[in-house]
PDB file of C-alpha atoms in Angstrom:
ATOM      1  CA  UNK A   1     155.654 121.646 112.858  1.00  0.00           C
ATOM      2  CA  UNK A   2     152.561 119.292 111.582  1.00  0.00           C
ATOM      3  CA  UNK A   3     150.563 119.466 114.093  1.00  0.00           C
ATOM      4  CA  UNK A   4     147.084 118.174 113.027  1.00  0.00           C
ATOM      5  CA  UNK A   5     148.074 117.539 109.417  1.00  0.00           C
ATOM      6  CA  UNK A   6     147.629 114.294 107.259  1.00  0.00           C
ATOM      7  CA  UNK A   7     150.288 112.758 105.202  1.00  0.00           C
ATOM      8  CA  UNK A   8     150.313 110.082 102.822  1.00  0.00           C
ATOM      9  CA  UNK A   9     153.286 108.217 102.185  1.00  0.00           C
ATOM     10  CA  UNK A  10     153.812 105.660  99.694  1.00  0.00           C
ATOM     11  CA  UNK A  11     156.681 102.752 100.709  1.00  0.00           C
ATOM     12  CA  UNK A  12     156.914 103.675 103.860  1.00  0.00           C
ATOM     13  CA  UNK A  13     157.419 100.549 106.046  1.00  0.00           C
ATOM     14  CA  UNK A  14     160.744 100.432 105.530  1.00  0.00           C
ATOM     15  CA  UNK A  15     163.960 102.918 104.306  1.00  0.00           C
ATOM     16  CA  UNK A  16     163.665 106.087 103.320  1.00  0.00           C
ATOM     17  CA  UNK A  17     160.054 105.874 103.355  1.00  0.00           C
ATOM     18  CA  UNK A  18     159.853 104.778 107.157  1.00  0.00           C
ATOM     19  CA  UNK A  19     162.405 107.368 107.896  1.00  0.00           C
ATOM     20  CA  UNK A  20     160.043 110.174 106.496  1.00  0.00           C
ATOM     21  CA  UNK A  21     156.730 108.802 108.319  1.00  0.00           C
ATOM     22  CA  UNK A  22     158.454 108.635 111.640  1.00  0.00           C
ATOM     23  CA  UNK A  23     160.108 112.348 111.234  1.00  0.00           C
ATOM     24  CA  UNK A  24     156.278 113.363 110.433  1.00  0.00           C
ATOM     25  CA  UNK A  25     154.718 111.050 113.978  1.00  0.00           C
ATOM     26  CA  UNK A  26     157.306 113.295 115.787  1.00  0.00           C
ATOM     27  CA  UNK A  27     156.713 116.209 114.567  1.00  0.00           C
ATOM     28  CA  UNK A  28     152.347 115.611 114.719  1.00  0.00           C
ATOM     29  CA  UNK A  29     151.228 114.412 111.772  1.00  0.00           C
ATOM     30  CA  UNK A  30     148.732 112.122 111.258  1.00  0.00           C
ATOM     31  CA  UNK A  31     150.112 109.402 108.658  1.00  0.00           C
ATOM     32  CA  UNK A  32     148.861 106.944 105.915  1.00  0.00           C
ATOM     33  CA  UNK A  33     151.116 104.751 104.834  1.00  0.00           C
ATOM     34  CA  UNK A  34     150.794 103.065 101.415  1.00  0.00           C
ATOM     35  CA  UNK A  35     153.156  99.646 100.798  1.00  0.00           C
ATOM     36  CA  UNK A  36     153.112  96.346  99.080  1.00  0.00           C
ATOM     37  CA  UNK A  37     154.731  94.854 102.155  1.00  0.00           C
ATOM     38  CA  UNK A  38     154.126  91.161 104.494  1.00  0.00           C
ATOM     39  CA  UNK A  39     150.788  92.056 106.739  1.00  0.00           C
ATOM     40  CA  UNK A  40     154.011  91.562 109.634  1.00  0.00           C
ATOM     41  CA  UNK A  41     156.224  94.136 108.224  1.00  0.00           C
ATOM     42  CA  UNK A  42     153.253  96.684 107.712  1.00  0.00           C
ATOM     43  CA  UNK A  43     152.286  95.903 111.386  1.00  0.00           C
ATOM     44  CA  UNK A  44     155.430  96.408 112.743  1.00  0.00           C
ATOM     45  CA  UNK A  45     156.047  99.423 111.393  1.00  0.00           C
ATOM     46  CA  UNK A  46     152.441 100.947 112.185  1.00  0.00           C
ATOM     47  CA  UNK A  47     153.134  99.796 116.038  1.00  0.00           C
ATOM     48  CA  UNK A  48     156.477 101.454 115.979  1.00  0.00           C
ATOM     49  CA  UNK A  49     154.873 104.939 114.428  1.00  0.00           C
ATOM     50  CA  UNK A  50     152.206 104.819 116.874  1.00  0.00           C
ATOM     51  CA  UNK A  51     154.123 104.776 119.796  1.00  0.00           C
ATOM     52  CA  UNK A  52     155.485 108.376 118.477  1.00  0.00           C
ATOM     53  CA  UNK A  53     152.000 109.604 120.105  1.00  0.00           C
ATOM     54  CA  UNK A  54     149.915 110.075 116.306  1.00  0.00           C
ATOM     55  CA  UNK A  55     147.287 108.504 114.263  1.00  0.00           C
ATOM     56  CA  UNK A  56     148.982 106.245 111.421  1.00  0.00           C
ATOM     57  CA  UNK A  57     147.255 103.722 109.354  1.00  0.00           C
ATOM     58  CA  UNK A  58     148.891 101.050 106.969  1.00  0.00           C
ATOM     59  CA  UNK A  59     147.314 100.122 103.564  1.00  0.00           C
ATOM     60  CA  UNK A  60     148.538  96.776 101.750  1.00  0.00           C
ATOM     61  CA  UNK A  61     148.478  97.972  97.788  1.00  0.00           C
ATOM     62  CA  UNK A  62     150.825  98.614  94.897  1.00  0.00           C
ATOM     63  CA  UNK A  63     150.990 101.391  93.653  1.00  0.00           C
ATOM     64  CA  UNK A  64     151.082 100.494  89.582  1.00  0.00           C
ATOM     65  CA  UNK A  65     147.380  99.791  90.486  1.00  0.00           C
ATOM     66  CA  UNK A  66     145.176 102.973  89.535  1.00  0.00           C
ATOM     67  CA  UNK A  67     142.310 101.710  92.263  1.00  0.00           C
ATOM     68  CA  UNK A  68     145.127 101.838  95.369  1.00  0.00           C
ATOM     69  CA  UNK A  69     145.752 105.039  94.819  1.00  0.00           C
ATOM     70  CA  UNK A  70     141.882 105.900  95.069  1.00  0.00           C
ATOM     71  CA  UNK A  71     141.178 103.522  97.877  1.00  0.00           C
ATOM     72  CA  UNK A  72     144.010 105.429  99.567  1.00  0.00           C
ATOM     73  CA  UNK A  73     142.456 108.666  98.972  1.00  0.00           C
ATOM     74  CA  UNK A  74     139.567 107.402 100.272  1.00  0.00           C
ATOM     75  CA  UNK A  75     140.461 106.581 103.598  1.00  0.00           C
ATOM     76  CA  UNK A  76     141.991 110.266 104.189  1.00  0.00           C
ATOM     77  CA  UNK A  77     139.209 111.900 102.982  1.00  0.00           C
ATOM     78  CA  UNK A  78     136.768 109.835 105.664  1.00  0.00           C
ATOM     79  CA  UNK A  79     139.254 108.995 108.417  1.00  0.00           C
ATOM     80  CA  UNK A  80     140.909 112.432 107.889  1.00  0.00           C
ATOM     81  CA  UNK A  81     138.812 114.717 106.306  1.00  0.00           C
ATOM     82  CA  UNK A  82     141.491 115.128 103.323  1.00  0.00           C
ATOM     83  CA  UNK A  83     145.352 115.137 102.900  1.00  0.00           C
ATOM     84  CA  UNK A  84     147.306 118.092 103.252  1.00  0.00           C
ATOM     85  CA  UNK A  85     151.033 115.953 102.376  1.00  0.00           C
ATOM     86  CA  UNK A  86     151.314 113.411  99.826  1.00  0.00           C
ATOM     87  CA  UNK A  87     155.300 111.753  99.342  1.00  0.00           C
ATOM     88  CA  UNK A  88     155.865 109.337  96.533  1.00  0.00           C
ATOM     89  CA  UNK A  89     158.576 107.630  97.706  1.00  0.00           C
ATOM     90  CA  UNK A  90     157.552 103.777  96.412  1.00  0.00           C
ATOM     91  CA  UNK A  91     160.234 103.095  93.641  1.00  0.00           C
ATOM     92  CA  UNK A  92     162.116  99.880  92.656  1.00  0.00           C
ATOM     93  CA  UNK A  93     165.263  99.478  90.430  1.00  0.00           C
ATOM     94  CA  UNK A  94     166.252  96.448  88.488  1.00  0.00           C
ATOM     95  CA  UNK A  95     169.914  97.348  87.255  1.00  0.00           C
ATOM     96  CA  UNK A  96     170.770  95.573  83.660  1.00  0.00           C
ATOM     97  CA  UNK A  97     173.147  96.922  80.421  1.00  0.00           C
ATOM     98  CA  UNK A  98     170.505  98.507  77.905  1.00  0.00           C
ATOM     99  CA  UNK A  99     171.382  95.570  75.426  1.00  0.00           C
ATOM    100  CA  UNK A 100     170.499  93.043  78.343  1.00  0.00           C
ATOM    101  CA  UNK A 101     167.531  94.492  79.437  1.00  0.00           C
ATOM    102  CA  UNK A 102     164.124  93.390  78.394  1.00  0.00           C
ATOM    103  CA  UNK A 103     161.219  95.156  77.755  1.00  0.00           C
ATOM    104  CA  UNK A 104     159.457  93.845  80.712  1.00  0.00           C
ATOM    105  CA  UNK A 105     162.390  95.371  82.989  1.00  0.00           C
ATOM    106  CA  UNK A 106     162.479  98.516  81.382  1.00  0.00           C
ATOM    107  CA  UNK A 107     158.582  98.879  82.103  1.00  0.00           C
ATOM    108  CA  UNK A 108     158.366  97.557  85.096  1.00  0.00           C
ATOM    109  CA  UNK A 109     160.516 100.373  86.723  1.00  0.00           C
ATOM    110  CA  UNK A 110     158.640 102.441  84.719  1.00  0.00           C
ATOM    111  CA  UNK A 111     155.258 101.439  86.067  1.00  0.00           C
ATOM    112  CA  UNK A 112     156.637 101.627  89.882  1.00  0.00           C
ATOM    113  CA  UNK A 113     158.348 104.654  89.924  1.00  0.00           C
ATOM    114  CA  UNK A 114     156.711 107.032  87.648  1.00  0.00           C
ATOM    115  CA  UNK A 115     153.108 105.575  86.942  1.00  0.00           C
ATOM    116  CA  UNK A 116     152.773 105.138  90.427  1.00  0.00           C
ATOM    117  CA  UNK A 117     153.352 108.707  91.530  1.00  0.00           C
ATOM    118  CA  UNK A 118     151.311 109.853  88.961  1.00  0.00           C
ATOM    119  CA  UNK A 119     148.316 108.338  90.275  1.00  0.00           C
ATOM    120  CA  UNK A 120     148.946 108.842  93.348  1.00  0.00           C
ATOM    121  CA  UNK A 121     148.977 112.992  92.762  1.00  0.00           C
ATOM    122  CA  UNK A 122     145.672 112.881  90.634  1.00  0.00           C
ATOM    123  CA  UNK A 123     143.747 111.754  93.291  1.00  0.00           C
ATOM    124  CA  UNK A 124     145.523 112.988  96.278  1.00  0.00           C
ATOM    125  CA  UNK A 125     145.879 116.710  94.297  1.00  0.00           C
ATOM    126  CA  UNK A 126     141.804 116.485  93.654  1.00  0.00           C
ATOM    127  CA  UNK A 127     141.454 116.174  98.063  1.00  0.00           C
ATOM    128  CA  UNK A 128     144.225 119.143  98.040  1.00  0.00           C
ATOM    129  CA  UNK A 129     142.560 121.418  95.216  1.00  0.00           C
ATOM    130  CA  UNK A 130     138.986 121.012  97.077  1.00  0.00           C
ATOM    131  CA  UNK A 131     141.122 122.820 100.156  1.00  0.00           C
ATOM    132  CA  UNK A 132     143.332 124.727  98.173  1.00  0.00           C
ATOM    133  CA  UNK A 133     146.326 123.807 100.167  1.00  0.00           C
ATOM    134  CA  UNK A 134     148.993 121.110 100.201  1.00  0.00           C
ATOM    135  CA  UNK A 135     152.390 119.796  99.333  1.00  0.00           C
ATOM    136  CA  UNK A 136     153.649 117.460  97.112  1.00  0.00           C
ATOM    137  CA  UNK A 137     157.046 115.815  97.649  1.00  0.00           C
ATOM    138  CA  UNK A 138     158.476 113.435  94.564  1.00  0.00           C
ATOM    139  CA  UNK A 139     161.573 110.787  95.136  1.00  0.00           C
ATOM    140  CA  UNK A 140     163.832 111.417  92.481  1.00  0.00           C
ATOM    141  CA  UNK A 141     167.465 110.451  92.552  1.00  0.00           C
ATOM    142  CA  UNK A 142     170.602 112.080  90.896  1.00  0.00           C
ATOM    143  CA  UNK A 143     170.769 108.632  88.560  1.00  0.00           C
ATOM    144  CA  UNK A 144     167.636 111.152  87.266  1.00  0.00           C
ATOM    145  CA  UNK A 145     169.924 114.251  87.076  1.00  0.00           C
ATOM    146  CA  UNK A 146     172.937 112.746  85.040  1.00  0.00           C
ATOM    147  CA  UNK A 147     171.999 109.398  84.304  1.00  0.00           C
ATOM    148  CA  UNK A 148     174.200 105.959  85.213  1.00  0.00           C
ATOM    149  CA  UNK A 149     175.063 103.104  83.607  1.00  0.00           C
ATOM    150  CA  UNK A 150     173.138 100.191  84.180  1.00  0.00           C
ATOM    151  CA  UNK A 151     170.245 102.044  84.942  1.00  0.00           C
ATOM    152  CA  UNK A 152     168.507 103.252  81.734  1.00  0.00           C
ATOM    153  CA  UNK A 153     165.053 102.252  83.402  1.00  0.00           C
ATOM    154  CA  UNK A 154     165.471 104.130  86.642  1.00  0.00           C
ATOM    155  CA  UNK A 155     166.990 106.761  85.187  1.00  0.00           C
ATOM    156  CA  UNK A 156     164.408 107.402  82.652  1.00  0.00           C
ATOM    157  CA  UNK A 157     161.697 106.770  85.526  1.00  0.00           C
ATOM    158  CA  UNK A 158     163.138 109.374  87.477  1.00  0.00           C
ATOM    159  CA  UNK A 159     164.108 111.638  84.861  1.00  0.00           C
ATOM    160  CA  UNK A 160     160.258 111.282  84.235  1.00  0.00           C
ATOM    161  CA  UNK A 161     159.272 112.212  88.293  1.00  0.00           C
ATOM    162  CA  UNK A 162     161.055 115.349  87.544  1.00  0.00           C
ATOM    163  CA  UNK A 163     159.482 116.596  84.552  1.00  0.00           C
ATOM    164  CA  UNK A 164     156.107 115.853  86.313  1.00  0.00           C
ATOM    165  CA  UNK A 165     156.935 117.392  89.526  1.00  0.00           C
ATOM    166  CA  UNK A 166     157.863 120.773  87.476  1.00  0.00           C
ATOM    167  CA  UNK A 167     154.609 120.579  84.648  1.00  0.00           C
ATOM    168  CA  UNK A 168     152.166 119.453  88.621  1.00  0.00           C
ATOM    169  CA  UNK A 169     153.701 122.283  90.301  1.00  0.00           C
ATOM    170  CA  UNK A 170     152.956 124.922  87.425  1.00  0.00           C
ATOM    171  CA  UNK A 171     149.619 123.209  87.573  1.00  0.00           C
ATOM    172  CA  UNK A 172     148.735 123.269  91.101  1.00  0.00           C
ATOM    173  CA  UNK A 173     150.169 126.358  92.512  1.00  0.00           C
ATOM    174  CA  UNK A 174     147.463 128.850  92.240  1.00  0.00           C
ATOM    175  CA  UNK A 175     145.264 125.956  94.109  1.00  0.00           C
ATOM    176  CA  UNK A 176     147.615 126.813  96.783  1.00  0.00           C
ATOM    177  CA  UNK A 177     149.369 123.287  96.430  1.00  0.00           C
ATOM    178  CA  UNK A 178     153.256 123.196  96.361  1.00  0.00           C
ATOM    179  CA  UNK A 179     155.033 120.147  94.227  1.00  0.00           C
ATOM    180  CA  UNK A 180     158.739 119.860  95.293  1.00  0.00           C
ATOM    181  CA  UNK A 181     161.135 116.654  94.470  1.00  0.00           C
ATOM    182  CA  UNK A 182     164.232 115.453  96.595  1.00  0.00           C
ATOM    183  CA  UNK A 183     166.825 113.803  94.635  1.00  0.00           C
ATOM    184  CA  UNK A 184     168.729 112.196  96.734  1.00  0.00           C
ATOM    185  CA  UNK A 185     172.165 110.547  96.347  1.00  0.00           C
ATOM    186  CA  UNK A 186     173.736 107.243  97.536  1.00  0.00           C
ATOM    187  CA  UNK A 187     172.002 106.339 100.835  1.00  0.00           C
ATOM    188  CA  UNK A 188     172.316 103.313 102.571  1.00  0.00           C
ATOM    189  CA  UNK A 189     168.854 101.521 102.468  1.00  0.00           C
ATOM    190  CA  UNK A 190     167.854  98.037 101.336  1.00  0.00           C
ATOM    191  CA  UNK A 191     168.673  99.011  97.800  1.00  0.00           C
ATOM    192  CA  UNK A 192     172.677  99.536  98.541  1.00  0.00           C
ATOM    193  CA  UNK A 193     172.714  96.549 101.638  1.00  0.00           C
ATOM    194  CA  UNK A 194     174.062  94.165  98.815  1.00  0.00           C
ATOM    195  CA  UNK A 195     177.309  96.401  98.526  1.00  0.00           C
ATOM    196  CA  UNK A 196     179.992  95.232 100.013  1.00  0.00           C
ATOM    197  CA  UNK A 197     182.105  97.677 102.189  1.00  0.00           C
ATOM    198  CA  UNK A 198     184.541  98.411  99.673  1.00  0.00           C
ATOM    199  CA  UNK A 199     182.482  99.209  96.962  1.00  0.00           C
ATOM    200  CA  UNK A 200     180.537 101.808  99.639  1.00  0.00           C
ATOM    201  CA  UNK A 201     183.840 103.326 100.559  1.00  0.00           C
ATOM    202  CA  UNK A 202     184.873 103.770  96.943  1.00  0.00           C
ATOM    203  CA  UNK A 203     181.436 105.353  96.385  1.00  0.00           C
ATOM    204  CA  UNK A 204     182.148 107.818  99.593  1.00  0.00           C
ATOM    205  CA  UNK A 205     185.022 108.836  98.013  1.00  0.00           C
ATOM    206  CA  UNK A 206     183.152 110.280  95.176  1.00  0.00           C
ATOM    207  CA  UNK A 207     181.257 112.528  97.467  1.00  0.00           C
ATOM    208  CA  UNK A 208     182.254 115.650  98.740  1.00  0.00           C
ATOM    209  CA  UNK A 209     180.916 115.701 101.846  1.00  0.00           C
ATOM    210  CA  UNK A 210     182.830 112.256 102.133  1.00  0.00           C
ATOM    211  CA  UNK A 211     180.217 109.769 103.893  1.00  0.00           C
ATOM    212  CA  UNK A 212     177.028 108.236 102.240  1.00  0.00           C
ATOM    213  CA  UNK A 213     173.831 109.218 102.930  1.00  0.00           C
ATOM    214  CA  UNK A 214     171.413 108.038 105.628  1.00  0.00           C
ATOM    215  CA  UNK A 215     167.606 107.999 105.246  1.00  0.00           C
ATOM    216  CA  UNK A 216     167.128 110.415 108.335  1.00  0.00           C
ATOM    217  CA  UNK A 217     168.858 113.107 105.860  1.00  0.00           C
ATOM    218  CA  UNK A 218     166.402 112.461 103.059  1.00  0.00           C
ATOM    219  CA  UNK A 219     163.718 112.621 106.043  1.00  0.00           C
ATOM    220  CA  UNK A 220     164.596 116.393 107.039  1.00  0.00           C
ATOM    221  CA  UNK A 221     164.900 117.836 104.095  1.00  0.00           C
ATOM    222  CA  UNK A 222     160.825 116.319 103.322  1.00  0.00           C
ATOM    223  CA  UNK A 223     159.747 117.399 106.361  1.00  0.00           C
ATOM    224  CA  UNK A 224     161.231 120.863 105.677  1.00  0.00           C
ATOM    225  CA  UNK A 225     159.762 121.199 102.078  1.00  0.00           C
ATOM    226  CA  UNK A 226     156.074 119.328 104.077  1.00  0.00           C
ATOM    227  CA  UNK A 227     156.383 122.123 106.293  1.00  0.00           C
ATOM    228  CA  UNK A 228     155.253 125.933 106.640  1.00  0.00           C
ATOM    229  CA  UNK A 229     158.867 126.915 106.934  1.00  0.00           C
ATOM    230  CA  UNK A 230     158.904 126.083 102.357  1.00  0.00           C
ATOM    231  CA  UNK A 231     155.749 127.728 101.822  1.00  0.00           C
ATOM    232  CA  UNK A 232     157.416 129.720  98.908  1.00  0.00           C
ATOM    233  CA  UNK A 233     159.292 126.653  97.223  1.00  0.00           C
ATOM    234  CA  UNK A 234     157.379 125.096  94.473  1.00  0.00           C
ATOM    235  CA  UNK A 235     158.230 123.232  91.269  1.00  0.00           C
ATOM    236  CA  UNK A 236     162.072 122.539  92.584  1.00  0.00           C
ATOM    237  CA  UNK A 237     164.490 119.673  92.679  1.00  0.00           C
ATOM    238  CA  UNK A 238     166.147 119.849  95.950  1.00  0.00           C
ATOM    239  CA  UNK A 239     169.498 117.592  95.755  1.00  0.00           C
ATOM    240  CA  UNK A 240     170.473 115.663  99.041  1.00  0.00           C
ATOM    241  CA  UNK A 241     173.403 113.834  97.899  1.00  0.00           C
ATOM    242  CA  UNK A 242     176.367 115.103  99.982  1.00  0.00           C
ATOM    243  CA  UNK A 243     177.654 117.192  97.041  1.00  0.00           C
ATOM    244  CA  UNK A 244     177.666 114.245  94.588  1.00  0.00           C
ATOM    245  CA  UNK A 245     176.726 115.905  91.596  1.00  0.00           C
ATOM    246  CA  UNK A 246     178.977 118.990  91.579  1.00  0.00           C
TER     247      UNK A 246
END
């Protein structure tokens, strides 16, 4: 379904992000995968992805740094000859009441989850443009959808990933470049590990599908919209959150 194409992934050693990268090795992409990670972690995960029979490459950067995303960029364009899928799926969340939350928290989540992507689609987009092909896939989350308490940062960070996927994608399409977001729900990943069982049931409960989400369902529903088979989607937010926010 990828055969021959180049993705760039950003957090993608571990979670959601490592789900997505090995659904694009099996299906014969070529991937680059951006993450702040231990030099072990980021070598473990680039063994594991190369067994999976492709080409993948790990890069050791954060993505709040302008000069990672064009280092990044790079190292497609010479290794790879371009990109042809970018995912922003780096994001971090650091959960306080508004009135106990510093300014430092409120940008830091900021600077992660929505400064980050946007660097990484100006340079990545400028590779795309110069083929006139490509898709863009944003992490949002329904916290960016309907907002939740505790999480005025993320929220607003993600709120912000969706207003930029929709103004990129009016941007971009006539360059032949699609710019899609996921948004998905509660899935278990390092982020929800500190939950005890209980509080995971109680959140199952609240979904209507009535299970949590795993990171292999965020992973099909990017490789769909990285695909041919969404070559008429653009500028969407595609929910994947077991019917959470009906």
């Amino acid at each position: 379904m990828l055969k021959g194409k180049t993705a760039i992934i950003t957090g993608g050693v571990q979670g959601i992000g490592k789900a997505i990268a090995g659904k694009f090795c099996e299906n014969g992409a070529n991937v680059i995968i951006c993450d702040r990670c231990s030099e072990e972690a980021a070598a473990e995960t680039e063994k594991e992805l190369k067994a999976l029979g492709t080409q993948v490459e790990t890069v050791r950067g954060d993505v709040t740094d302008p000069e990672t995303a064009r280092a990044v960029a790079d190292i497609a364009k010479k290794k790879f000859g371009g990109a042809d899928i970018l995912v922003n799926n780096a994001g971090i969340t650091n959960d306080k009441l508004m009135m106990r939350m510093k300014p430092e928290d409120f940008t830091k989540v900021i600077d992660v989850n929505l400064n980050g992507s946007f660097y990484f689609m100006k340079e990545i987009s400028a590779l795309m443009v110069k083929q006139r092909s490509g898709a863009i896939i944003n992490m949002a989350s329904v916290s960016g959808l309907r907002g939740n308490p505790a999480q005025v940062n993320y929220s607003a960070s993600k709120a912000g990933v969706v207003g930029m996927t929709l103004a990129a994608a009016k941007e971009l399409g006539r360059r032949g470049i699609r710019v899609n977001a996921i948004a998905p729900g509660f899935v278990e990943t390092g982020m929800t590990a500190v939950l005890t069982d209980e509080q995971k049931a109680a959140a199952a409960e609240n979904i209507a599908l009535g299970r949590t989400g795993k990171p292999d369902d965020i992973a099909n529903a990017a490789l769909f919209l990285a695909s041919d088979m969404s070559s008429y989607i653009t500028g969407q937010v595609i929910g994947v959150d077991g019917g959470i926010t009906m």
